[in-house]
């Protein structure tokens, strides 16, 4: 019985191939060039006509955002993953949301949430930031957006005899002394973005 003959490759040749594979695997990805290539592919602008003017890493997500300009000063933006691939819009939004949620329990700042969980219903000075979805429309109508957006919340605070400390005329912000039980209810409102613990180093 005969067996097929196998070719034997010199040991140095095998080692050379393995070393080359390791070298390729360890070659770092030049994200700057990848950013230019991606934008060039999308816009048709040659890479040598593109310049990176800003680079920002999104915390520890591994995503890097780039801002580029061409020779006509047109601005382009792109986000890349660590492997050089383009970050999808969904993944980018999720990463930004995760960063924004750092230090928060739902809509409540973590330190404020801890204060509330202590069980004391004594009023706490808080900064309530409302969603500004109507600001552009109100601006077009020359209506001070802050006061308009605050009205439903202000009415709620007054109905519950809470002390209103500050109302911003143009920003969707209200500062008030509010009981923890009501803070929880306010956090459930669809028009509320965030609630922070007020911090001031000097008296008003």
Coordinates of C-alpha atoms in Angstrom, one line a residue:
X1 CA 0.0 0.0 0.0
X2 CA 1.4 3.4 -1.1
X3 CA 0.8 6.7 0.5
X4 CA 0.8 10.1 -1.3
X5 CA 4.0 12.0 -0.9
X6 CA 3.7 15.4 0.8
X7 CA 6.1 18.2 -0.1
X8 CA 8.3 19.3 2.8
X9 CA 8.9 23.1 3.0
X10 CA 12.1 24.4 4.4
X11 CA 11.8 25.5 8.0
X12 CA 13.0 29.0 7.3
X13 CA 10.3 29.4 4.7
X14 CA 7.6 28.4 7.2
X15 CA 9.0 30.8 9.8
X16 CA 9.2 33.6 7.3
X17 CA 5.5 33.2 6.4
X18 CA 4.5 33.1 10.1
X19 CA 6.6 36.2 10.9
X20 CA 5.0 38.1 8.0
X21 CA 1.5 37.1 9.3
X22 CA 2.3 38.4 12.8
X23 CA 3.8 41.6 11.4
X24 CA 0.6 42.3 9.4
X25 CA -1.6 41.6 12.4
X26 CA 0.4 44.0 14.5
X27 CA 0.5 46.8 12.0
X28 CA -1.5 49.6 13.7
X29 CA -4.5 51.0 11.9
X30 CA -4.0 54.6 10.8
X31 CA -7.4 56.0 11.7
X32 CA -6.5 59.4 10.3
X33 CA -6.0 58.0 6.9
X34 CA -9.1 55.8 7.2
X35 CA -11.1 58.9 8.1
X36 CA -9.9 60.6 4.9
X37 CA -10.5 57.5 2.8
X38 CA -14.0 57.1 4.1
X39 CA -14.9 60.7 3.5
X40 CA -13.2 60.6 0.1
X41 CA -15.3 57.6 -0.9
X42 CA -18.5 59.3 0.2
X43 CA -17.8 62.7 -1.3
X44 CA -15.5 61.9 -4.2
X45 CA -13.0 64.4 -3.0
X46 CA -9.3 63.2 -3.2
X47 CA -7.7 62.4 0.1
X48 CA -5.0 64.9 -0.5
X49 CA -7.6 67.6 -0.6
X50 CA -8.9 66.7 2.9
X51 CA -7.5 67.9 6.2
X52 CA -8.4 66.6 9.7
X53 CA -9.0 69.7 11.9
X54 CA -10.5 68.0 14.9
X55 CA -10.4 64.6 16.6
X56 CA -12.4 63.5 19.6
X57 CA -12.6 60.2 21.4
X58 CA -15.9 59.3 22.9
X59 CA -14.8 58.3 26.5
X60 CA -14.0 54.6 26.6
X61 CA -16.4 53.5 23.8
X62 CA -13.5 53.1 21.3
X63 CA -15.3 55.4 18.9
X64 CA -13.4 58.4 17.5
X65 CA -15.1 61.3 15.9
X66 CA -13.3 63.3 13.1
X67 CA -14.0 66.7 11.6
X68 CA -12.4 67.3 8.2
X69 CA -12.4 70.2 5.7
X70 CA -11.6 70.3 2.0
X71 CA -9.7 73.0 0.1
X72 CA -13.0 75.0 -0.2
X73 CA -13.4 75.0 3.6
X74 CA -16.4 72.6 3.4
X75 CA -16.8 70.6 6.6
X76 CA -17.3 66.9 6.9
X77 CA -17.8 64.6 9.9
X78 CA -17.2 60.9 10.3
X79 CA -16.9 58.5 13.3
X80 CA -14.8 55.4 13.2
X81 CA -14.6 52.2 15.3
X82 CA -11.2 51.0 16.6
X83 CA -10.8 48.7 13.6
X84 CA -11.2 51.6 11.2
X85 CA -14.8 50.8 10.1
X86 CA -17.4 53.6 10.0
X87 CA -19.5 53.8 13.1
X88 CA -23.2 53.4 12.3
X89 CA -25.6 56.2 13.3
X90 CA -27.4 53.8 15.7
X91 CA -24.2 52.7 17.4
X92 CA -23.0 56.3 17.7
X93 CA -26.3 57.5 19.2
X94 CA -26.2 54.6 21.7
X95 CA -22.6 55.5 22.7
X96 CA -23.5 59.1 23.2
X97 CA -26.5 58.2 25.2
X98 CA -24.4 55.9 27.4
X99 CA -22.0 58.7 28.1
X100 CA -24.8 61.1 28.9
X101 CA -26.3 58.6 31.3
X102 CA -23.0 58.3 33.3
X103 CA -23.6 59.6 36.7
X104 CA -27.4 59.5 36.5
X105 CA -30.1 57.2 37.8
X106 CA -32.8 57.6 35.1
X107 CA -33.2 61.4 34.8
X108 CA -31.8 62.1 38.3
X109 CA -28.2 63.0 39.0
X110 CA -26.8 60.1 41.0
X111 CA -26.0 62.2 44.0
X112 CA -29.5 63.6 44.0
X113 CA -30.9 60.1 43.7
X114 CA -28.9 59.1 46.8
X115 CA -30.2 62.1 48.8
X116 CA -33.8 61.2 47.8
X117 CA -33.3 57.6 48.9
X118 CA -32.3 58.6 52.4
X119 CA -36.1 58.8 53.2
X120 CA -36.2 62.5 54.3
X121 CA -38.9 64.5 52.6
X122 CA -37.3 67.9 53.3
X123 CA -37.1 70.1 50.2
X124 CA -33.9 69.9 48.2
X125 CA -32.7 72.7 45.9
X126 CA -32.7 71.2 42.4
X127 CA -32.1 72.4 38.8
X128 CA -34.8 71.1 36.5
X129 CA -33.8 71.0 32.8
X130 CA -36.7 70.8 30.4
X131 CA -36.7 69.4 26.9
X132 CA -36.2 72.1 24.4
X133 CA -38.0 70.5 21.4
X134 CA -40.1 73.7 20.7
X135 CA -37.3 76.2 21.0
X136 CA -36.7 76.7 17.3
X137 CA -40.5 77.2 16.7
X138 CA -40.8 79.6 19.5
X139 CA -37.7 81.6 18.4
X140 CA -39.3 82.0 15.0
X141 CA -42.4 83.5 16.7
X142 CA -40.2 85.8 18.9
X143 CA -41.5 84.1 22.0
X144 CA -39.1 83.7 25.0
X145 CA -38.7 79.9 24.9
X146 CA -37.7 79.4 28.5
X147 CA -40.8 80.9 30.1
X148 CA -43.1 79.2 27.6
X149 CA -41.6 75.7 28.2
X150 CA -41.5 76.3 32.0
X151 CA -45.2 77.2 32.4
X152 CA -46.6 73.7 33.0
X153 CA -43.9 72.8 35.5
X154 CA -44.2 76.2 37.3
X155 CA -47.9 75.6 37.7
X156 CA -47.2 72.2 39.2
X157 CA -44.7 73.6 41.7
X158 CA -47.1 76.4 42.7
X159 CA -50.0 73.9 43.2
X160 CA -47.8 71.9 45.6
X161 CA -46.5 75.0 47.5
X162 CA -42.9 74.5 46.4
X163 CA -40.4 77.4 46.5
X164 CA -39.4 78.6 43.0
X165 CA -35.9 80.0 43.3
X166 CA -35.1 80.9 39.7
X167 CA -36.7 80.9 36.3
X168 CA -34.5 81.4 33.2
X169 CA -36.1 83.7 30.6
X170 CA -34.5 82.1 27.6
X171 CA -33.2 78.7 28.7
X172 CA -35.6 75.8 29.6
X173 CA -34.3 75.8 33.2
X174 CA -36.1 76.1 36.6
X175 CA -34.3 76.1 40.0
X176 CA -36.6 75.2 42.9
X177 CA -36.7 73.8 46.4
X178 CA -38.7 70.6 45.9
X179 CA -39.6 67.7 48.2
X180 CA -38.1 64.3 47.2
X181 CA -41.6 62.8 46.7
X182 CA -42.5 65.5 44.2
X183 CA -39.0 65.3 42.5
X184 CA -39.8 61.7 41.7
X185 CA -43.1 62.7 40.1
X186 CA -41.4 65.5 38.1
X187 CA -38.8 63.0 36.8
X188 CA -41.6 61.0 35.2
X189 CA -42.8 63.9 33.2
X190 CA -42.2 63.7 29.4
X191 CA -41.2 67.4 29.2
X192 CA -38.3 66.9 31.7
X193 CA -34.8 66.1 30.4
X194 CA -32.7 66.0 33.6
X195 CA -32.8 67.0 37.3
X196 CA -29.6 68.0 39.0
X197 CA -28.7 68.8 42.6
X198 CA -28.1 72.6 42.8
X199 CA -24.6 73.5 43.9
X200 CA -23.7 77.1 44.8
X201 CA -20.5 78.2 46.6
X202 CA -21.8 81.7 47.4
X203 CA -25.2 83.0 48.5
X204 CA -27.6 84.4 45.9

